Each structure stands twice: as C-alpha cells, then as structure tokens.
Short mmCIF file of C-alpha atoms in Angstrom, two decimals:
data_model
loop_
_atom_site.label_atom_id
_atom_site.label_comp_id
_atom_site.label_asym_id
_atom_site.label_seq_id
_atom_site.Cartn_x
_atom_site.Cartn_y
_atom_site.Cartn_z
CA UNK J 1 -14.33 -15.00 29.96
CA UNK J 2 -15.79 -11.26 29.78
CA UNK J 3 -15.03 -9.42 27.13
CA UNK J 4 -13.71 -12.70 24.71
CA UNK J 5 -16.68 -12.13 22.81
CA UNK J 6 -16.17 -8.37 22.30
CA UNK J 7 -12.62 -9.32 21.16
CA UNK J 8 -13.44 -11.83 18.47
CA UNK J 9 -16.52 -9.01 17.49
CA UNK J 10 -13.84 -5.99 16.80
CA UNK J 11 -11.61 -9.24 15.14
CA UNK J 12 -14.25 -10.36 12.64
CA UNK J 13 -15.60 -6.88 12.14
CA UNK J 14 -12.21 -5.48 11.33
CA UNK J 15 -11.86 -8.61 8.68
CA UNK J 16 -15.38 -7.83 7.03
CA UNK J 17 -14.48 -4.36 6.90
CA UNK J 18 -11.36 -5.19 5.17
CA UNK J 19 -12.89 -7.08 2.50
CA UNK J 20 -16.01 -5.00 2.11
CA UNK J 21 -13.62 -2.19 1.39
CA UNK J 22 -11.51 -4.38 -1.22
CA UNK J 23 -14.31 -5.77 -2.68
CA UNK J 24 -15.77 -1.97 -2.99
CA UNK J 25 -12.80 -0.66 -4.81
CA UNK J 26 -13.33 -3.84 -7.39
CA UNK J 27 -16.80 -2.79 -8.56
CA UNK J 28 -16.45 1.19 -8.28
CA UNK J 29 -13.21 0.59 -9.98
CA UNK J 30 -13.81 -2.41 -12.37
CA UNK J 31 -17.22 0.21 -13.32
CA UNK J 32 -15.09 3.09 -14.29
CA UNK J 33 -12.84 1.53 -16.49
CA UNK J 34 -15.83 0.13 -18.40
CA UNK J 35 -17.01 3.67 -18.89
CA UNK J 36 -13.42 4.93 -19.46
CA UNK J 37 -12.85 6.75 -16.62
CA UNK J 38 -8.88 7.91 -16.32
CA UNK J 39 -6.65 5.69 -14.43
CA UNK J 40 -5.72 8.89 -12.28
CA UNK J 41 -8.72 9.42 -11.72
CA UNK J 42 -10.31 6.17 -10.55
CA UNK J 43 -6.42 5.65 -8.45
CA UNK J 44 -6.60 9.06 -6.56
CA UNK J 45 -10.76 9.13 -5.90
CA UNK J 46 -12.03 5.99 -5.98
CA UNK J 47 -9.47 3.63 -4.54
CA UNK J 48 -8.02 7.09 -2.23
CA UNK J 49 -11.73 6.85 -1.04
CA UNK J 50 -11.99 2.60 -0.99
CA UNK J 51 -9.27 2.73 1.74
CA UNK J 52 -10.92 5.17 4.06
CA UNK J 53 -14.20 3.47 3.42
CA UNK J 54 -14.14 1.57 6.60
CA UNK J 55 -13.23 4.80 8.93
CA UNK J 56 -16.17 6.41 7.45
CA UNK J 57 -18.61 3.56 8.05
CA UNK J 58 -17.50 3.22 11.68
CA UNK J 59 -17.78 6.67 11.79
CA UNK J 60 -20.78 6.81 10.55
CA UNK J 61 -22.39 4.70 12.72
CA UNK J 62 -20.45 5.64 15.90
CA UNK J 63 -22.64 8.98 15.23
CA UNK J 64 -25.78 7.66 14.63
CA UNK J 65 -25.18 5.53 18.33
CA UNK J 66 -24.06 8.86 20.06
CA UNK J 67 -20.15 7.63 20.17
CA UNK J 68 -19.27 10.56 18.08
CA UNK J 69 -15.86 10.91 20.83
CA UNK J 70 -15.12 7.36 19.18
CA UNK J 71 -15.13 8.71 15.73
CA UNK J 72 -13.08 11.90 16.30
CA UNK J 73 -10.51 9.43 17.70
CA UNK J 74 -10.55 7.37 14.81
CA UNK J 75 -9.94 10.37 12.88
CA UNK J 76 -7.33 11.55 14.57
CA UNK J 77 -6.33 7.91 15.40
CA UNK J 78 -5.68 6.48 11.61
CA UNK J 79 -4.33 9.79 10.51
CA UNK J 80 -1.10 9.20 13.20
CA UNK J 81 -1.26 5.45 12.52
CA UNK J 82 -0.95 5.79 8.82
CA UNK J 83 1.80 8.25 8.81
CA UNK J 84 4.03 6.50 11.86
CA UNK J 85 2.88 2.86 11.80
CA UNK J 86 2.01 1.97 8.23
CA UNK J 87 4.61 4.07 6.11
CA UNK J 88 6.90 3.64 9.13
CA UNK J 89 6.80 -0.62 8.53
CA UNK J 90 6.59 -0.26 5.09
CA UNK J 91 10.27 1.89 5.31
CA UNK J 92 11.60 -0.53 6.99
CA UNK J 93 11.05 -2.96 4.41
CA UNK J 94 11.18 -1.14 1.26
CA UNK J 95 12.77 2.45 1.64
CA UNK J 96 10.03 5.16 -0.19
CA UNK J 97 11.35 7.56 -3.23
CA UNK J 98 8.80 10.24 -3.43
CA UNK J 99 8.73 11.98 -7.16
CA UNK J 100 5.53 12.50 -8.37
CA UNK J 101 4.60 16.01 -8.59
CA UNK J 102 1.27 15.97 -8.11
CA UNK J 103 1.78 14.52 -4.74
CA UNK J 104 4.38 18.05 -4.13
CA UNK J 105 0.65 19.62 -4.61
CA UNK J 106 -0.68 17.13 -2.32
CA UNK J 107 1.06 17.83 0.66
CA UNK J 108 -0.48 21.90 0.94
CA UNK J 109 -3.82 20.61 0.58
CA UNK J 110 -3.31 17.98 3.51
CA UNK J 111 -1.91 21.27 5.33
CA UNK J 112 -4.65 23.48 4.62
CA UNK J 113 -7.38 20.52 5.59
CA UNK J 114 -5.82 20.24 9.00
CA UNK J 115 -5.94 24.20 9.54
CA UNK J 116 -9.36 24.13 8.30
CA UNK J 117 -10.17 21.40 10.62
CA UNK J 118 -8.05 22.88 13.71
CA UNK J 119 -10.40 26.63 13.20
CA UNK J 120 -13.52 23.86 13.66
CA UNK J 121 -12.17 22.43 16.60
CA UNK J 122 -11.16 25.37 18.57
CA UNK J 123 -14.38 25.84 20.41
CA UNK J 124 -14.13 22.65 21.61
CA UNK J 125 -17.58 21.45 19.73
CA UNK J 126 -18.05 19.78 16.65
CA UNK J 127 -21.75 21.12 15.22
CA UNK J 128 -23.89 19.90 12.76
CA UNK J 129 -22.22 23.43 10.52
CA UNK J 130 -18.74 22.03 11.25
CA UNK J 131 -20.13 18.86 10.26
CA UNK J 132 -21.59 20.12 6.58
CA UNK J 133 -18.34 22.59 6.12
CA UNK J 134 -15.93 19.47 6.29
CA UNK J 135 -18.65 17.45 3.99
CA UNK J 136 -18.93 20.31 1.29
CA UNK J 137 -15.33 20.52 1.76
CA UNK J 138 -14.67 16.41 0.99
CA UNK J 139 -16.50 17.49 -2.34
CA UNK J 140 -14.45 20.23 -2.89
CA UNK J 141 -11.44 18.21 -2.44
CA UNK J 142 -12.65 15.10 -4.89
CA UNK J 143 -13.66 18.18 -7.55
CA UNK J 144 -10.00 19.48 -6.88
CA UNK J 145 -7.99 15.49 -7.47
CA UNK J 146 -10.32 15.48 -10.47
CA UNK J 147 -9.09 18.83 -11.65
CA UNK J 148 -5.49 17.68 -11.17
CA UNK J 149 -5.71 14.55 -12.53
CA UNK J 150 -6.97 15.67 -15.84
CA UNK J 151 -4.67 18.67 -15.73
CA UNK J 152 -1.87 15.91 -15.05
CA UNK J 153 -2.92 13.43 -17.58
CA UNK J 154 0.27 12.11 -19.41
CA UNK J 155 2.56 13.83 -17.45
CA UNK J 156 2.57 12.17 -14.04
CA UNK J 157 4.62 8.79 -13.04
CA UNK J 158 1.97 8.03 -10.33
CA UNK J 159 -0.29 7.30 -13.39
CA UNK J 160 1.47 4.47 -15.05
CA UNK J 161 1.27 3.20 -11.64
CA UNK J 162 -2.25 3.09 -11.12
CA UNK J 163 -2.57 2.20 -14.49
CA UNK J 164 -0.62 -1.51 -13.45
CA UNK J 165 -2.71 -1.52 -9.93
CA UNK J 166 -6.38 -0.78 -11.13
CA UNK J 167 -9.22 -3.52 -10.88
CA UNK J 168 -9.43 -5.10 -14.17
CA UNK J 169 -12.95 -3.65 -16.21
CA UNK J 170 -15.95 -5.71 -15.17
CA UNK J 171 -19.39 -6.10 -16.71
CA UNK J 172 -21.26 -3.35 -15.48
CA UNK J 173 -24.03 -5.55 -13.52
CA UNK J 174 -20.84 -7.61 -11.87
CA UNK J 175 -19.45 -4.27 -10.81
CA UNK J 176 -22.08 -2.64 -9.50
CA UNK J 177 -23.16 -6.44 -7.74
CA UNK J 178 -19.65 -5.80 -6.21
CA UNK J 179 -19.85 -2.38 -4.74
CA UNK J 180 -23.16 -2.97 -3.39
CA UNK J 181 -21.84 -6.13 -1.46
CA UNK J 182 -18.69 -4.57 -0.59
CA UNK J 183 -21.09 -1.36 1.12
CA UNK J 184 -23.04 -3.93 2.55
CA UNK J 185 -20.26 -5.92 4.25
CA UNK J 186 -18.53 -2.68 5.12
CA UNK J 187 -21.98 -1.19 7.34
CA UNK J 188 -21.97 -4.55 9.07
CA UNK J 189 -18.30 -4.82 9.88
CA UNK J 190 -18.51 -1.30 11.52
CA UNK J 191 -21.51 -1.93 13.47
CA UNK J 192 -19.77 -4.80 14.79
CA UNK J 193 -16.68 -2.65 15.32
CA UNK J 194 -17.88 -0.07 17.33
CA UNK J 195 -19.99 -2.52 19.41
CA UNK J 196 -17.13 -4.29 20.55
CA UNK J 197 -14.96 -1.07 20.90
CA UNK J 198 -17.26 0.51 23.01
CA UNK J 199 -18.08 -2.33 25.22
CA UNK J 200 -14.53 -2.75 25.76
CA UNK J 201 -13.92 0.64 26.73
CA UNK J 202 -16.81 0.50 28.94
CA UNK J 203 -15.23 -2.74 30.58
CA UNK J 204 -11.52 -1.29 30.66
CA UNK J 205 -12.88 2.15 31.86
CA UNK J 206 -11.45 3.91 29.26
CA UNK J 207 -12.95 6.61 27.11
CA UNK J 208 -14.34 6.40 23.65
CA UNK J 209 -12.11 8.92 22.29
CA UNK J 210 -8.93 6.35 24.01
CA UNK J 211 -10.82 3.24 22.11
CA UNK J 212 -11.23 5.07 18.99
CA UNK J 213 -7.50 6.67 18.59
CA UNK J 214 -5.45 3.22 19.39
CA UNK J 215 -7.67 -0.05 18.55
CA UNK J 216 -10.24 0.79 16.38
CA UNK J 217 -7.65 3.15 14.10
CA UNK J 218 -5.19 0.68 13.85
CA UNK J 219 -8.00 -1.87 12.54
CA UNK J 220 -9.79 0.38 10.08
CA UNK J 221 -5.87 1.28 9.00
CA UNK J 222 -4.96 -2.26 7.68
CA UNK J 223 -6.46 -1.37 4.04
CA UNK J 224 -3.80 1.27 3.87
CA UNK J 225 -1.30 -0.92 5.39
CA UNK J 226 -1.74 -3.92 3.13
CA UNK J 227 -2.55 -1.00 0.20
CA UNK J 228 0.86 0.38 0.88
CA UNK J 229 3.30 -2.51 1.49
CA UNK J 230 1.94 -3.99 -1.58
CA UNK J 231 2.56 -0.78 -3.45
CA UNK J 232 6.18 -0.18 -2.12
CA UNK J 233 6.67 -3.83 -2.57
CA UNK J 234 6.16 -3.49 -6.70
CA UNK J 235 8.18 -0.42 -6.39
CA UNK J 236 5.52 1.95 -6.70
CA UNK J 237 6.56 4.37 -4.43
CA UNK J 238 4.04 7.23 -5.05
CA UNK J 239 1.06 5.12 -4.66
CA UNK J 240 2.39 4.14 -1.41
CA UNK J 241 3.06 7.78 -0.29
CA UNK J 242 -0.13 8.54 -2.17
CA UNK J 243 -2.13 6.84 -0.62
CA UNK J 244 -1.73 7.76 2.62
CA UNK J 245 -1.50 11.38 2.18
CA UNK J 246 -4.89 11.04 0.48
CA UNK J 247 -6.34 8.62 3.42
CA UNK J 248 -5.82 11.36 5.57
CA UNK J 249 -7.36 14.12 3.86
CA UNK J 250 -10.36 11.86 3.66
CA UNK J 251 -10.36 10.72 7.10
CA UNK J 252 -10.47 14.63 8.18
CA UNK J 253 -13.38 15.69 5.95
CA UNK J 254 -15.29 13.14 5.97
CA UNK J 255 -14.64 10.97 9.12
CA UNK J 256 -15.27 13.90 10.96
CA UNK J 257 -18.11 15.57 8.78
CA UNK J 258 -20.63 12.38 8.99
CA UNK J 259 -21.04 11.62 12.81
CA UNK J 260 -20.85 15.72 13.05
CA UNK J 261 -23.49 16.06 10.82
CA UNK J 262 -25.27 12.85 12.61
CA UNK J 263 -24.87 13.80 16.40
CA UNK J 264 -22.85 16.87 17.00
CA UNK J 265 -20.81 16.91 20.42
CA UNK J 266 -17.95 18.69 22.47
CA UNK J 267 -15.06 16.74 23.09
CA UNK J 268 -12.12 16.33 25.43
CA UNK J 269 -9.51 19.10 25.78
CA UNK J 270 -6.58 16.39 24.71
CA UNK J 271 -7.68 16.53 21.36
CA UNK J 272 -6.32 20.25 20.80
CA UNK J 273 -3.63 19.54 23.23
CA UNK J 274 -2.22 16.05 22.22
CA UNK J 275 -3.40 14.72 19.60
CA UNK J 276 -3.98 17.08 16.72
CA UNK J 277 -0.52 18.49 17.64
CA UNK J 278 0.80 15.06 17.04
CA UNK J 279 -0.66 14.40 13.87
CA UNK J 280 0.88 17.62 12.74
CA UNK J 281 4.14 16.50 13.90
CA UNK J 282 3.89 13.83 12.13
CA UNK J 283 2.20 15.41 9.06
CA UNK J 284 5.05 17.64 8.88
CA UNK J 285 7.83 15.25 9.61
CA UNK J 286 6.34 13.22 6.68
CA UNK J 287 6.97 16.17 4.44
CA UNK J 288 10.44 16.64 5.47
CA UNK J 289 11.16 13.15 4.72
CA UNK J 290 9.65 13.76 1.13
CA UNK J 291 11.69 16.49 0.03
CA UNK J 292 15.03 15.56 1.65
CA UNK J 293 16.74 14.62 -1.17
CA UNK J 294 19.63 15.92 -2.70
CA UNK J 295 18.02 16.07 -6.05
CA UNK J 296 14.38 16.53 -7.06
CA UNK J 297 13.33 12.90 -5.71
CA UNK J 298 12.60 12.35 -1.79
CA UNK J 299 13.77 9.55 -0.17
CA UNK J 300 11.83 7.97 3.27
CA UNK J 301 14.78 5.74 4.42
CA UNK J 302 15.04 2.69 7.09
CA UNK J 303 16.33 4.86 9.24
CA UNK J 304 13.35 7.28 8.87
CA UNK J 305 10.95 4.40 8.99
CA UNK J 306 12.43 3.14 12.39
CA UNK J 307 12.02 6.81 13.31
CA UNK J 308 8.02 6.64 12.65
CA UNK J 309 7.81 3.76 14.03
CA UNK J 310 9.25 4.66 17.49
CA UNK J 311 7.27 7.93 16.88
CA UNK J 312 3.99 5.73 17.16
CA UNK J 313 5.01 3.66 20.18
CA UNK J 314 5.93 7.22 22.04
CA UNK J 315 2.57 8.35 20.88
CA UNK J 316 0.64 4.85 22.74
CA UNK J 317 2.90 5.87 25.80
CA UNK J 318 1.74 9.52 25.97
CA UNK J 319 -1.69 7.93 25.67
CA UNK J 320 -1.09 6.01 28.13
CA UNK J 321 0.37 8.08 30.91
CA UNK J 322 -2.09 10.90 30.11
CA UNK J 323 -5.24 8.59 30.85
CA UNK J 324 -4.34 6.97 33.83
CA UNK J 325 -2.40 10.65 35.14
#
C-alpha cells in the first residue's frame, strides 16, 4: 500500500524524536546540576529548550531540504497545538492554578515575540535578516529567563517545582554521552519526519505549510504533552503552564530563525490571515484563563479545557475548508 511506509517513517521518527529530546534534557540537565547550575535556571532554559528540541531539528532540516513552508507551519502549528490541544487535555484531567509570578512576566514577553514576529512576516518573506533577528532574539530571550531566574531565586513557587522534576546530577562524561546521543537521535528522527511529511503531502496534494501545521506539529508536540500532563498530574501547575508558554516563545525564535537563516522563502497569504491570527486568539485566550481568578491565583478549569479543545478541532476544520475552498 502507497504511502504505509511514509506512515510508519513520520511514526518511528516522531518516537526517536521523543526520546532524543528526553534523553537530551537528562545529560544537559544531569550536567548542570553537577556544576551547580540553579534549578530555575536549568527548568526554564534547558528543559524549556529540551521540549522544543524536536521542532527545531525538523525545522532545521526542513530548511536545509528547501521545505522551509513546512517549518513555518510547524511553528505556527505546535504553538496552536500546545495552547488548545495539550493544555486543553491536560484541563480536562487536572484543572491548572496559575500563581507563579514569574510566569505573570512571561506572558508580555510571549506577546511582544509574536509582534516581533508578525512586523517579520508582513512582507510576506522570511529572509536570511528575519532569520538572524529572531536567532539573536532566542539569545536575548535565554539571557532575559536567566536574568529572571536569578533575580527570582528563593522567591518563586515554580522553583521548588523544578527543583522535584530535574534530572538527577550525572557524572559529567555520562551526561555529556547523553546529550550527544539524545542530538544524535533527535537529527535522525527529524530527517525521517520531514521525509515522510513531505511525501505524504506530495501524495495527498496538500501543501507543506498544511503538513507542517496539523501532523508534523502535533508529533513534535507530544514532549510538551507528556511534559505537561505529568506536571499537572504531580500538581505542579506552573511547570505545566510554564512550559508551554516557554515552548512557544522558542518555537517562534528559533523554529522560525534556523530554516530562515538556512533557505529564506515567501510564504502563503493564510499565514497572516489564518493562522497567526489564531495563535493569537489562542495566546490571548490562554491569558485570560490565567488571570481569571477571583484572587491572585488563575484557574484553567474543565470547562476551559473542553473550550481549547473544541478551539483546536474548529481550527483542523478551518484548515480544512480553506484548502480544499
């Protein structure tokens, strides 16, 4: 049967991409706690950027092969799937109180990343300088969670959290054995990824951009889904919330810097139109949720979740009718 062997590619690639990410997070994180690295700090960066690992692999190499549409979607893709699908599930199952304030500081930066990133894409091109402005900007924003973490040291509930989740220290050697595996495992899952993805978009018809938004950003999302039930499950709320608010800032700098910087392109008008408005929709319903309640602690609710959730099946329908209108 055509297209069985694509299937069971983007399958197994998704599954090495999951572990190559969790496997990642164990050696950068098991390496700084050996060399004392703060809890908040190693939480927010390291396993913030673990979890988008896999978007920016398969970005990555969607640019290098010229499927730069692909990325964009999964930019845009995993940024709506995270917010509607994964902390819409994980509501569902274990409501979300949101009370951390650094994550109240959070929430403007996401903002400000998504105007930055909407003033890049107005021309309808993203250049090689778009490319190295959203790079030198993912800097800027690990410089600034550094900043805050230290600033926040003591004082912040998320850290006790992180403090509970963290790898356990390894030997240095065994840690950095472990993140150069995990890189290693990650490169090949994506390659297989976006193989498969854009065969089967070439055999359903379908554009890049379609493959990249709905399949192949709902696979390279399953690190923050299993990151986040897992997290809600232990009742650590802000991690959960965290994580993804993080996840996306990532997945805007830098899984649209690399295959930018790698293979600049124009893309579809839909992008401006549909999709970026969606994900601030989303962005900002998410915020809402987070400050709604009645005292200083925000409360995502079943209710809510089932709301995100529907939001995300509306959002496959829109996709739908808009491709084959």
């Amino acid at each position: 049967m055509y297209g069985l062997t694509e299937i069971f590619a983007i399958v197994a690639g998704f599954a090495a991409l999951i572990w190559g990410a969790d496997r990642f997070v164990a050696g950068a994180g098991g390496l700084a706690r050996t060399l004392n690295i703060s809890p908040l700090i190693i939480g927010l960066v390291i396993v913030g950027f673990g979890t988008s690992a896999p978007e920016m692999l398969v970005a990555g190499v969607a640019g290098w092969e010229g499927n730069t549409s692909l990325a964009i979607g999964n930019s845009l893709g995993s940024n709506i799937t995270n917010i509607a699908l994964v902390l819409g599930i994980t509501a569902l199952f274990f409501p979300l109180t949101v009370h951390s304030n650094l994550l109240k500081r959070e929430f403007p930066a996401l903002f400000l990343i998504s105007a930055f990133v909407i003033i890049l894409f107005i021309d309808g091109e993203l250049s090689k300088i778009d490319g190295i402005a959203l790079l030198v900007g993912m800097i800027g924003f690990i410089i600034w969670m550094i900043y805050l973490s230290k600033q926040s040291a003591g004082k912040d509930p998320i850290e006790q959290e992180f403090e509970e989740e963290l790898p356990a220290q390894l030997p240095a050697g065994k840690a950095i054995l472990w993140l150069l595996v995990g890189l290693s495992v990650l490169l090949i899952g994506a390659r297989v990824v976006v193989w498969g993805a854009v065969s089967i978009a070439q055999a359903l018809g379908v554009s890049d951009l379609i493959i990249g938004l709905t399949i192949v950003a709902i696979g390279t999302s399953l690190p923050e889904l299993a990151t986040t039930m897992m997290s809600a499950k232990k009742g650590e709320h802000d991690i959960a919330v965290g994580n993804i608010i993080g996840s996306n800032m990532f997945n805007l700098l830098g899984v649209l810097g690399i295959p930018a910087v790698i293979h600049p392109t124009s893309f579809d008008s839909s992008v401006l139109t549909r999709d970026i408005p969606i994900m601030l929709f989303l962005t900002i319903t998410l915020y809402l949720m987070a400050k709604n309640g009645k005292d200083k602690h925000g409360k995502i609710n079943r209710y809510e979740g089932a709301g995100l959730v529907t939001a995300y099946f509306s959002y496959l329908a829109i996709l739908y009718y808009t491709h084959h209108g």
